[in-house]
mmCIF file of C-alpha atoms and ligand atoms in Angstrom:
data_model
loop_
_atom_site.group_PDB
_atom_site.id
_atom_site.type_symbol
_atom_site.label_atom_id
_atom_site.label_comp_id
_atom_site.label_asym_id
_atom_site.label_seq_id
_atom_site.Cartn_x
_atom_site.Cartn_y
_atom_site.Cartn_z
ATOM 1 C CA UNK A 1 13.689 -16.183 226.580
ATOM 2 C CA UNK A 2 15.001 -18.032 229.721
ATOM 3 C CA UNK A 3 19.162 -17.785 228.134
ATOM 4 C CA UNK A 4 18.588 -14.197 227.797
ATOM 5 C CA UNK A 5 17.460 -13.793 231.748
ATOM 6 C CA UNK A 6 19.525 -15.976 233.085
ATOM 7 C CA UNK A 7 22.442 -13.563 231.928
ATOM 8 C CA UNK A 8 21.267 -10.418 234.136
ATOM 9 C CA UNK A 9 22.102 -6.821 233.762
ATOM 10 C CA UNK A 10 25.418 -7.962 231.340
ATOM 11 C CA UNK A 11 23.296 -10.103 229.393
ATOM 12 C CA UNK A 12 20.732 -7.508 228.734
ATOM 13 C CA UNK A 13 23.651 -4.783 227.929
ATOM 14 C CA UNK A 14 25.448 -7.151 225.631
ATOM 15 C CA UNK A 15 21.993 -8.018 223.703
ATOM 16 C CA UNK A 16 20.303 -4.276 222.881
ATOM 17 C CA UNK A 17 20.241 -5.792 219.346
ATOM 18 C CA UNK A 18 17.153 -8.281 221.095
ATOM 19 C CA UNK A 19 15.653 -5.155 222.636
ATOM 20 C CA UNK A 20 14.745 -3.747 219.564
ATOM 21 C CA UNK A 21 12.577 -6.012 217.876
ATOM 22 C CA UNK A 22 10.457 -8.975 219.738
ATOM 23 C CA UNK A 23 11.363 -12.365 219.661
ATOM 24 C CA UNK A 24 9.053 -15.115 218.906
ATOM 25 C CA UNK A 25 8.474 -16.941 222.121
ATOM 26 C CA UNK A 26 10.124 -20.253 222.800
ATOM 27 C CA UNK A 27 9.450 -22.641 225.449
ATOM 28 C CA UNK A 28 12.648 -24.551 226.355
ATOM 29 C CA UNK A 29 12.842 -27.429 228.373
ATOM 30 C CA UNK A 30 15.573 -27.356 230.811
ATOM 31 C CA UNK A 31 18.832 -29.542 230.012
ATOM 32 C CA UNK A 32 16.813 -30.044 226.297
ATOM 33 C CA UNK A 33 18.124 -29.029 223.223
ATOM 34 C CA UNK A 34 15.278 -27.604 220.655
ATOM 35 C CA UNK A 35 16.110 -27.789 217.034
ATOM 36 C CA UNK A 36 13.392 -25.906 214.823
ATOM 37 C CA UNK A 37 11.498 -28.075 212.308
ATOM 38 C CA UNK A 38 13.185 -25.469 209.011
ATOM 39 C CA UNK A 39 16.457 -26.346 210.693
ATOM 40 C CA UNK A 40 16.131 -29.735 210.756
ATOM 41 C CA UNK A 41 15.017 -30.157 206.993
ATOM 42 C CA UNK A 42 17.346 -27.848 205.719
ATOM 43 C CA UNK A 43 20.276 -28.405 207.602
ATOM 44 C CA UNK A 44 20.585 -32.255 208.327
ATOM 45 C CA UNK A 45 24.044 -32.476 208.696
ATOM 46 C CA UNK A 46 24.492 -29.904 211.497
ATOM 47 C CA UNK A 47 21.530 -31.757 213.171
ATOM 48 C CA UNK A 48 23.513 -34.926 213.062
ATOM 49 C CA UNK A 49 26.328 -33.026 214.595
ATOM 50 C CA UNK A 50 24.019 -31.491 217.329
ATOM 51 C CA UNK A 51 23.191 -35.573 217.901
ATOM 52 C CA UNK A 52 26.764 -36.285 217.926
ATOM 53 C CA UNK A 53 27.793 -34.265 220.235
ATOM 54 C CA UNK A 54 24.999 -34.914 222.863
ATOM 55 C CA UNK A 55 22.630 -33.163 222.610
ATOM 56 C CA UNK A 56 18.841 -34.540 222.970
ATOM 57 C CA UNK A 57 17.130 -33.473 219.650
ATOM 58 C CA UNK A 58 13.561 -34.285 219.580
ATOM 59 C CA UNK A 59 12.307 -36.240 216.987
ATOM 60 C CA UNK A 60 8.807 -34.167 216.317
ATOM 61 C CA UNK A 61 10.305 -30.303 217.437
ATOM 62 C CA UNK A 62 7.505 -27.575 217.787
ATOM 63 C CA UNK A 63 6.370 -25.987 214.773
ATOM 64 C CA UNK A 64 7.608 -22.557 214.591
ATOM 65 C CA UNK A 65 5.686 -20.006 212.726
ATOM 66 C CA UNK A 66 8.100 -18.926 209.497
ATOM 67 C CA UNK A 67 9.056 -15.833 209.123
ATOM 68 C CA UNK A 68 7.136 -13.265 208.191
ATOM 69 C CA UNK A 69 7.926 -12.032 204.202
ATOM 70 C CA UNK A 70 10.050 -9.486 203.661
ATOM 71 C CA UNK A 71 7.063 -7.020 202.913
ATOM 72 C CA UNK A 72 8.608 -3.247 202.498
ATOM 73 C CA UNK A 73 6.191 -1.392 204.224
ATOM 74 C CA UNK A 74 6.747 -3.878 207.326
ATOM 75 C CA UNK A 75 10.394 -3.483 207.410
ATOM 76 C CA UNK A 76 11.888 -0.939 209.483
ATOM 77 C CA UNK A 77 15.675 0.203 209.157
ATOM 78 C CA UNK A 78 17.909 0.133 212.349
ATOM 79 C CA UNK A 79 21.652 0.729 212.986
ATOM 80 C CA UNK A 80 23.158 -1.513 214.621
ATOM 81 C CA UNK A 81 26.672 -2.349 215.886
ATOM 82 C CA UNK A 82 28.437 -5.132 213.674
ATOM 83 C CA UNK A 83 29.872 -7.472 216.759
ATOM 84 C CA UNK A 84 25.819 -7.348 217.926
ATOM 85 C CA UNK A 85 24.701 -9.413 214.851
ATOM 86 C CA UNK A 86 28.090 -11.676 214.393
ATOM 87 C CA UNK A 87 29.904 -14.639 215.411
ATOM 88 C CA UNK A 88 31.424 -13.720 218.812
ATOM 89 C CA UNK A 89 34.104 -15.961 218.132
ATOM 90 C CA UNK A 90 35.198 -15.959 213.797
ATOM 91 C CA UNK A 91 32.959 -12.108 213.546
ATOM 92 C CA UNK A 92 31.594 -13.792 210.441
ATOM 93 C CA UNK A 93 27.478 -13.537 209.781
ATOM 94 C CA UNK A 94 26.015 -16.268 212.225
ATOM 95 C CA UNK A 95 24.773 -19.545 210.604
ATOM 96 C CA UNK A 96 21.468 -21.314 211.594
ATOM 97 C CA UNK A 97 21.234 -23.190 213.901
ATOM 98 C CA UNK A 98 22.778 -20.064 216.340
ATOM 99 C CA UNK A 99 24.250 -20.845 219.540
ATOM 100 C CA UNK A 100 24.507 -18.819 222.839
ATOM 101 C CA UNK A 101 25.939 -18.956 226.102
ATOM 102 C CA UNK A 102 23.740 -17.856 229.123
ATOM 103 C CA UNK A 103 25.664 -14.597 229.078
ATOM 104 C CA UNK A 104 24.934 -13.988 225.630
ATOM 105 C CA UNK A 105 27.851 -14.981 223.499
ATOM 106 C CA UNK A 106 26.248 -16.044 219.865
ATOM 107 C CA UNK A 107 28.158 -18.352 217.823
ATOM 108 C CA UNK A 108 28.077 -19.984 214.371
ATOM 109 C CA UNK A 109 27.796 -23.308 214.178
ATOM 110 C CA UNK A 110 31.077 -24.060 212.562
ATOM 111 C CA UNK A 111 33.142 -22.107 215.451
ATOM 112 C CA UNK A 112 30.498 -24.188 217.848
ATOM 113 C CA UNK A 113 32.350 -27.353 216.788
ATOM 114 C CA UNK A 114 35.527 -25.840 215.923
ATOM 115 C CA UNK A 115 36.773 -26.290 219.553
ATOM 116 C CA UNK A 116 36.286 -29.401 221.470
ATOM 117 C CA UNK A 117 33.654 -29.071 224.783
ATOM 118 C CA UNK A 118 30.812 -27.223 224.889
ATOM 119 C CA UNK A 119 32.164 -23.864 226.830
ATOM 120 C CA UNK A 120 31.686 -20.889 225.901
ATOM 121 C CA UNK A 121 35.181 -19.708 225.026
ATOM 122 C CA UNK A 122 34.231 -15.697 225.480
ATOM 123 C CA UNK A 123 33.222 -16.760 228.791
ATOM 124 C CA UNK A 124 36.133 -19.251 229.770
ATOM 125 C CA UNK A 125 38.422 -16.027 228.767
ATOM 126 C CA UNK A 126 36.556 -13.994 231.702
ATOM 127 C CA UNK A 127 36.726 -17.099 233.719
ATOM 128 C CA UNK A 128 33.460 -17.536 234.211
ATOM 129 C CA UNK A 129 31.883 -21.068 232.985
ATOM 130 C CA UNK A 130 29.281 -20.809 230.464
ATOM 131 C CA UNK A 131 27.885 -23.455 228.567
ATOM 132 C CA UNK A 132 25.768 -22.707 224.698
ATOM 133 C CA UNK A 133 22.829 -23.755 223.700
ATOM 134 C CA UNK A 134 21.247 -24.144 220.620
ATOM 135 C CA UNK A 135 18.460 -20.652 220.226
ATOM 136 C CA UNK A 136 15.580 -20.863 217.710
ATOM 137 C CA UNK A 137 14.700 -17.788 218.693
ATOM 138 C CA UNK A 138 17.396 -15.911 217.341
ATOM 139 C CA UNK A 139 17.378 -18.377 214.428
ATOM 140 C CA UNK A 140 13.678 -16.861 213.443
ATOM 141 C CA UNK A 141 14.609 -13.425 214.626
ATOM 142 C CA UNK A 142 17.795 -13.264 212.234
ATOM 143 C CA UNK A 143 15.706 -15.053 209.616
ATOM 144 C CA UNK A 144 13.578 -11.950 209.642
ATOM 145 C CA UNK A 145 16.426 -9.274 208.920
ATOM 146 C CA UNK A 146 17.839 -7.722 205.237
ATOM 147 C CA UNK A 147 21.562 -6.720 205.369
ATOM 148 C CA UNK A 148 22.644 -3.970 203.476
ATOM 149 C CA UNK A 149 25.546 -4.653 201.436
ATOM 150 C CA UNK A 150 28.784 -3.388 202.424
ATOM 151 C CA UNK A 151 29.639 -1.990 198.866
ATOM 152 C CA UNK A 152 26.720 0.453 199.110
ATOM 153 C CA UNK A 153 29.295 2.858 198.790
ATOM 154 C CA UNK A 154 30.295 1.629 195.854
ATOM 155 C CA UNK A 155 26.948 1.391 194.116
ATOM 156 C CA UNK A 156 25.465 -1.295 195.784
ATOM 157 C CA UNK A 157 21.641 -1.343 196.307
ATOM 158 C CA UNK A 158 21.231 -4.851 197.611
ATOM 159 C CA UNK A 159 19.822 -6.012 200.393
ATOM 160 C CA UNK A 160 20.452 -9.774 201.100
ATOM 161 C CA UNK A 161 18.915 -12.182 203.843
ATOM 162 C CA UNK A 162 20.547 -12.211 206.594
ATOM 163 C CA UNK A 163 21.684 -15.920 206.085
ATOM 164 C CA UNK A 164 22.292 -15.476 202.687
ATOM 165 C CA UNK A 165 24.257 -12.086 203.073
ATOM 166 C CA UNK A 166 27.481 -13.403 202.536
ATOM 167 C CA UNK A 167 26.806 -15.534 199.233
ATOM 168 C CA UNK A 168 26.186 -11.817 198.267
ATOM 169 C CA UNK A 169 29.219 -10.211 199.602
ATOM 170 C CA UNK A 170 31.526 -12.720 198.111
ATOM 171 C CA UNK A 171 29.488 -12.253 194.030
ATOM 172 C CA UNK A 172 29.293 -8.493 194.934
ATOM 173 C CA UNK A 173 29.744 -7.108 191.399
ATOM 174 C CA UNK A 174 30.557 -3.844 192.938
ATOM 175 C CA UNK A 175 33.364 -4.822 195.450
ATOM 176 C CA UNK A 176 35.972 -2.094 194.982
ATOM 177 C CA UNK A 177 38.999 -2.440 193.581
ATOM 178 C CA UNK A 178 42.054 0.333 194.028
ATOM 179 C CA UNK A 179 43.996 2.648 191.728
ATOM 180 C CA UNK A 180 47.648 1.487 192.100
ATOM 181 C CA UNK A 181 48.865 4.713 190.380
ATOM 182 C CA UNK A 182 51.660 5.457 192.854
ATOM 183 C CA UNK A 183 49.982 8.404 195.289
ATOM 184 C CA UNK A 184 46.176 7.662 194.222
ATOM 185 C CA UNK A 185 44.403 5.791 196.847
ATOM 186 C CA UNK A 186 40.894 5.615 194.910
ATOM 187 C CA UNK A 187 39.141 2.743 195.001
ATOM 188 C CA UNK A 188 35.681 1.682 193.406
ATOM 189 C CA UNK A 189 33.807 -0.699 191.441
ATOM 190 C CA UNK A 190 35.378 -1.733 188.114
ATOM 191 C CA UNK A 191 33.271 0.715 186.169
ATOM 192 C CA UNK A 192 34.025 3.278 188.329
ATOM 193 C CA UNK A 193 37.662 2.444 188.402
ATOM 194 C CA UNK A 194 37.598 2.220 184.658
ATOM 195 C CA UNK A 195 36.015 6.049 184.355
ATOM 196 C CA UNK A 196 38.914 7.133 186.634
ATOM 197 C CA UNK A 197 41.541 5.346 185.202
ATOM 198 C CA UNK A 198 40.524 6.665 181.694
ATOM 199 C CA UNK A 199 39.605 9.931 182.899
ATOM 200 C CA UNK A 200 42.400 11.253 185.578
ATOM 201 C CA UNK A 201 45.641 8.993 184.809
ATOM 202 C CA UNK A 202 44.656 8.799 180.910
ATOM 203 C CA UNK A 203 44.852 5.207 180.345
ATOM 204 C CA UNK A 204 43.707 3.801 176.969
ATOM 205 C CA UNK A 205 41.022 1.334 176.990
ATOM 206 C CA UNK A 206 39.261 -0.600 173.686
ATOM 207 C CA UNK A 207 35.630 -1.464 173.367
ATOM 208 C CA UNK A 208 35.797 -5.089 172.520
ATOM 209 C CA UNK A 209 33.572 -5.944 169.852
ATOM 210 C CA UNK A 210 32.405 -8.634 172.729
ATOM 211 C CA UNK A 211 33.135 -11.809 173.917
ATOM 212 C CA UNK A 212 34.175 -14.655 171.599
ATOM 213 C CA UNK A 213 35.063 -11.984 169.086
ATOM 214 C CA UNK A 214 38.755 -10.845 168.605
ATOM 215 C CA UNK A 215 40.382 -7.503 168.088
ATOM 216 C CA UNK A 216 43.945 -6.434 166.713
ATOM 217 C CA UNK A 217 46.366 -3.585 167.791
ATOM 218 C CA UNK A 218 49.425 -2.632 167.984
ATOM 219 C CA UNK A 219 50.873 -2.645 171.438
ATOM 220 C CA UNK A 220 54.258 -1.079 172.664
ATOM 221 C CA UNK A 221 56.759 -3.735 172.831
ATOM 222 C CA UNK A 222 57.987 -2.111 176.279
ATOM 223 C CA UNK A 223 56.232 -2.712 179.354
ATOM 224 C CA UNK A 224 54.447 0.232 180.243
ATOM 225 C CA UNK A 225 56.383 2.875 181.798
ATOM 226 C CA UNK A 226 54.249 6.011 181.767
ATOM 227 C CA UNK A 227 50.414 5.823 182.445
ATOM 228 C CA UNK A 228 49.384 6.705 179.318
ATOM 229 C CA UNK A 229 50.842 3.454 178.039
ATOM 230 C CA UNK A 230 48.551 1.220 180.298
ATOM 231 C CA UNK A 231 45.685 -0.442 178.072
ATOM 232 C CA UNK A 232 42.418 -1.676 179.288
ATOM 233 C CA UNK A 233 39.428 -3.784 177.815
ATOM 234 C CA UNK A 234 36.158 -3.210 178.094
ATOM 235 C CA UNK A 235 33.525 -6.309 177.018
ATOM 236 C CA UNK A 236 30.337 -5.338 177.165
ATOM 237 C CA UNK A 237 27.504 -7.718 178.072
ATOM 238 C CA UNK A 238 24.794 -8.973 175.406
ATOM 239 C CA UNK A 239 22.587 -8.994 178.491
ATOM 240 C CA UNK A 240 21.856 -5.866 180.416
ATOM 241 C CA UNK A 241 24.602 -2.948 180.745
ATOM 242 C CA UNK A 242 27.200 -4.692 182.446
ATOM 243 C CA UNK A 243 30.502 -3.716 181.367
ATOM 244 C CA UNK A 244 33.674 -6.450 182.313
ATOM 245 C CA UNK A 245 36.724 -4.485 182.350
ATOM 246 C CA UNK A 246 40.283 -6.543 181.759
ATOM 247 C CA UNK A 247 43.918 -5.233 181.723
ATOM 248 C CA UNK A 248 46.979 -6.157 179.102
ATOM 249 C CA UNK A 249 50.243 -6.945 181.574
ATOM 250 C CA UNK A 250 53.083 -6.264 179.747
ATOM 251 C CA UNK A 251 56.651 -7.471 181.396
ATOM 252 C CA UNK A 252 59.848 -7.281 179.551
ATOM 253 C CA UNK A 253 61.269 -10.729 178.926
ATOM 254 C CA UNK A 254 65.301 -11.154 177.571
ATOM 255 C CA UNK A 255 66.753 -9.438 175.372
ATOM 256 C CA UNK A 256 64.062 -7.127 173.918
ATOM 257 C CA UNK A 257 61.296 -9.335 174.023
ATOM 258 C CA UNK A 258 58.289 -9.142 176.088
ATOM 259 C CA UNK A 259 55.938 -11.538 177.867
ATOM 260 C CA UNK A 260 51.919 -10.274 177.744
ATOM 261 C CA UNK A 261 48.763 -11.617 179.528
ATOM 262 C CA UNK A 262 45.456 -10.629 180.505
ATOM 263 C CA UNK A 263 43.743 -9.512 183.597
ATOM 264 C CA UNK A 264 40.256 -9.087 184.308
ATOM 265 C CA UNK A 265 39.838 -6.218 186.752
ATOM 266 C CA UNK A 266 37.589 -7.096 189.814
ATOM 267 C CA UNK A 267 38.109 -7.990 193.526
ATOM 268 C CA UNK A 268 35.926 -10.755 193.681
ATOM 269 C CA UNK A 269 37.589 -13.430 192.104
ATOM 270 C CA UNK A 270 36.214 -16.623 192.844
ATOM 271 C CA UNK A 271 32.581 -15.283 192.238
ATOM 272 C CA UNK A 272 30.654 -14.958 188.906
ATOM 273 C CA UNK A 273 31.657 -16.044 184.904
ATOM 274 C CA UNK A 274 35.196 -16.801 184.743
ATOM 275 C CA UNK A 275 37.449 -16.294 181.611
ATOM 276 C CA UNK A 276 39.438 -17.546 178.869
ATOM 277 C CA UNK A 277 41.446 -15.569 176.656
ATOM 278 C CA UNK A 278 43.657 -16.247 172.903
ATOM 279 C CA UNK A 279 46.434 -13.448 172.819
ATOM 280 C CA UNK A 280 48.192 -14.190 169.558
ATOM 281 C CA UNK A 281 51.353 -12.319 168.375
ATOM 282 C CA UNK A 282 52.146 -11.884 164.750
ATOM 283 C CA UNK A 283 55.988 -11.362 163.186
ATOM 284 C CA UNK A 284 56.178 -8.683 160.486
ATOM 285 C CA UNK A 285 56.327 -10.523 157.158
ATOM 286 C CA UNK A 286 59.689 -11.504 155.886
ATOM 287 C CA UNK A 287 61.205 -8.696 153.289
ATOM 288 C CA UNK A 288 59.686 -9.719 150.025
ATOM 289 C CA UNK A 289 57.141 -12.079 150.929
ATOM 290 C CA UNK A 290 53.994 -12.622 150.122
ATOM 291 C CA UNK A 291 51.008 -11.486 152.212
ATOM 292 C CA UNK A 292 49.755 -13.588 154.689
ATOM 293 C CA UNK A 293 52.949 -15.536 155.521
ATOM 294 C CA UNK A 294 53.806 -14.024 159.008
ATOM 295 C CA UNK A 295 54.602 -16.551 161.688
ATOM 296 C CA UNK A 296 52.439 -16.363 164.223
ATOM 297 C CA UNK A 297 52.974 -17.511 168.111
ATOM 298 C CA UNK A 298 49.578 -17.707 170.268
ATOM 299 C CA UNK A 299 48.443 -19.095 173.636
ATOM 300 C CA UNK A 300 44.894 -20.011 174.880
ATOM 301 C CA UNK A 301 44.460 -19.315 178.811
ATOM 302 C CA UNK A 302 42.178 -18.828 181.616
ATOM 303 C CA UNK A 303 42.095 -14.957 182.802
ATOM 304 C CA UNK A 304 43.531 -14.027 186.253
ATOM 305 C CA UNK A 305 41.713 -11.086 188.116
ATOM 306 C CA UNK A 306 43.450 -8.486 189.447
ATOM 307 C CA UNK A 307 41.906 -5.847 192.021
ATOM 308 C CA UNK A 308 44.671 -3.538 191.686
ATOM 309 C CA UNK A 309 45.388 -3.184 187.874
ATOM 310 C CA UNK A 310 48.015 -3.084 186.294
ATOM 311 C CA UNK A 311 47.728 -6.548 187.563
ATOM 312 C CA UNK A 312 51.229 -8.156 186.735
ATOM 313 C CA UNK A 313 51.273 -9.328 190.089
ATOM 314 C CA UNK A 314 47.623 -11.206 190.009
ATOM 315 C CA UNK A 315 49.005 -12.665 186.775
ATOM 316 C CA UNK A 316 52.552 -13.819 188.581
ATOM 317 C CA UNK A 317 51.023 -15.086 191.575
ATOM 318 C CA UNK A 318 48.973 -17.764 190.160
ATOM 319 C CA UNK A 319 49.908 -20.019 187.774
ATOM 320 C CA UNK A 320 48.866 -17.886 184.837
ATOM 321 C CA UNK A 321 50.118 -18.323 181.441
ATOM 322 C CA UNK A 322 51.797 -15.633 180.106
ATOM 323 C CA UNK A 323 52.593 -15.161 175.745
ATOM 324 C CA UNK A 324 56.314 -15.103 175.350
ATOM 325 C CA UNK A 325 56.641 -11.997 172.018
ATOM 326 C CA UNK A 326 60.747 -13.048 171.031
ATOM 327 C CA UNK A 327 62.316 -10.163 169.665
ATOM 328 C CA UNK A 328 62.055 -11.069 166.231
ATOM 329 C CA UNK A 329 58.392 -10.717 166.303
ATOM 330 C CA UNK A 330 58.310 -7.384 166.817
ATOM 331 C CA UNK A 331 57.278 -4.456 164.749
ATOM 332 C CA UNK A 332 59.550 -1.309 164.313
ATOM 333 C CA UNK A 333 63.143 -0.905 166.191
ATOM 334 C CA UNK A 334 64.182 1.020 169.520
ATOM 335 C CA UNK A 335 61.778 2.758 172.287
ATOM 336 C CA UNK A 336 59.199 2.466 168.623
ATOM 337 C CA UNK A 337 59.070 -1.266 169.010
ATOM 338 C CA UNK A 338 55.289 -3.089 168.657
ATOM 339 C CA UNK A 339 54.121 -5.824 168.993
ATOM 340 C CA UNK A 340 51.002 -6.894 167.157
ATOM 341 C CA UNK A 341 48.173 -8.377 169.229
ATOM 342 C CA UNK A 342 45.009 -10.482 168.491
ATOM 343 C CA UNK A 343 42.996 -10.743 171.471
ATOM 344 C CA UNK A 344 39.723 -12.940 172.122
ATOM 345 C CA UNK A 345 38.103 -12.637 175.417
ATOM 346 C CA UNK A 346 35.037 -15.562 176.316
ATOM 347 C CA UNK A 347 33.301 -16.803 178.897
ATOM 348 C CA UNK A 348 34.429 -20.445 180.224
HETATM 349 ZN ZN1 ZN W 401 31.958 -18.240 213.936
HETATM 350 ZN ZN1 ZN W 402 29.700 -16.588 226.887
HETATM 351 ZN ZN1 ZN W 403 26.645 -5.802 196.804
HETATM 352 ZN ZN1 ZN W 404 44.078 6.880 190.580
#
């Protein structure tokens, strides 16, 4: 590839990633920018931007052969250092189409057009003048490679395409989320998490009888000050053996009353279902009434995560809806106080 020899001997040490594997063979015209025919089709607005920022895009590019499936027995595993297969400039996983300096540099296409000019910035910071170009080579050589997930340790057997590995990262199921038990610093999926919450701090946690369907307890009316108090919820999925795993927050509110909300307990927020909950509180029945007559306060909400449970802070931080428990609804008297709770947990 002419960009990687016009770099020399710190081209060739900054790109032992190429060494490894061969590149598919791309004749480049000088001064001409090459977009491959996939790119073009699939990415038409980042075409249009190559246009718009002068570039000479040809309007029938060379065929490239795709790339090759990702057979098992023709994939090899090889380690190789993280800042060799990222964006030089935001160290995120490169986009197509991939950009490079003579020396080099690789850069997404967003960060390519981030910055006005067409310098390389690595370079400029060296002071040496470097201008990128648009490589289909690296395009079809990154098209070929499976990432490992990160959460691997974690229980993470995935491997993504390269271009499609962070889609995974960000839906990981098994991104980990930490124990915030004060001196604990474990951290693991939310099933794992769950097994060590329940199993080495001692927290309680209810089998929901699944989502859409409510259960009823009696909660302290206190927020939790010993770990045994801390309550979890765990909704198992029709589908498979997923199990979602949420959190009650309890926070005291006036003059014994309490404010309560609901957590779900993962570190990817923004990916997969999200959640609605109904908490509803019910007041003892008057002295002497009949059954059935208890006043009963509820709320309906979407469910905060929280990768950190307890999760009272998730919950404050957004704008989470929380079910105010006034101190006439509760159960009992003293440190004895309950409150009871009907909670539904669904899908949105
Ligand atoms: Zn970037
Ligand atoms: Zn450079
Ligand atoms: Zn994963
Ligand atoms: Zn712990």
């Amino acid at each position: 590839m002419g960009s990687v020899a016009r770099g020399g001997v710190e081209a060739r040490e900054e790109l032992q990633l190429l060494d490894l594997f061969p590149l598919v063979h791309h004749e480049e015209q000088e001064g001409e920018v090459v977009v491959h025919q996939e790119e073009q089709e699939t990415e038409p607005d980042k075409a249009a931007a190559v246009q718009e920022a002068g570039a000479i895009v040809p309007v029938e590019a060379p065929a490239m052969a795709a790339p090759a499936p990702a057979h098992a027995d023709k994939m090899r595993p090889v380690l190789v250092d993280k800042a060799r297969f990222s964006c030089s400039l935001c160290s995120g996983f490169l986009k197509r189409p991939i950009y490079q300096c003579a020396a080099g540099h690789m850069v997404c296409c967003s960060c390519r057009f981030k910055f006005r000019g067409n310098g390389c910035r690595r370079c400029c910071d060296r002071g040496v003048v470097s201008a990128y170009t648009i490589c289909p080579g690296l395009g079809y050589f990154f098209g070929g490679l499976q990432v490992p997930c990160p959460n691997e340790p974690y229980g993470c057997k995935t491997y993504s395409p390269y271009f499609k590995a962070d889609d995974h990262e960000r839906a990981c199921e098994h991104a980990p989320c930490r124990c915030a038990e004060q001196g604990c610093g474990f951290a693991g999926s939310p099933p794992a998490l769950l097994a060590h919450l329940t199993g080495d701090h001692f927290w309680a946690a209810h089998e929901m009888p699944g989502f859409g369907a409510s259960l009823t307890l009696r909660v302290p009316g206190l927020p939790a000050s010993a770990a045994q108090d801390r309550l979890l919820f765990v909704v198992e999925e029709e589908e498979g053996d997923r199990r979602v795993v949420f959190v009650l927050c309890v926070r005291s509110r006036g003059e014994g009353g309490a404010a309560v909300s609901v957590a779900c307990v993962r570190a990817n927020a923004e990916a997969g279902p999200q959640y609605m909950c109904e908490l509803w509180a019910q007041a003892p029945a008057p002295p002497g009434s009949p059954e059935g007559v208890a006043r009963r306060v509820g709320i309906e909400t979407d469910v905060a995560s929280c990768a950190a449970p307890p999760g009272e802070a998730a919950v404050e931080e957004g704008s989470w809806l929380w079910l105010d428990v006034a101190p006439e609804m509760m159960h009992g008297t003293g440190a004895s106080k309950v409150m009871q709770l009907s909670i539904l947990i669904d899908k949105l």
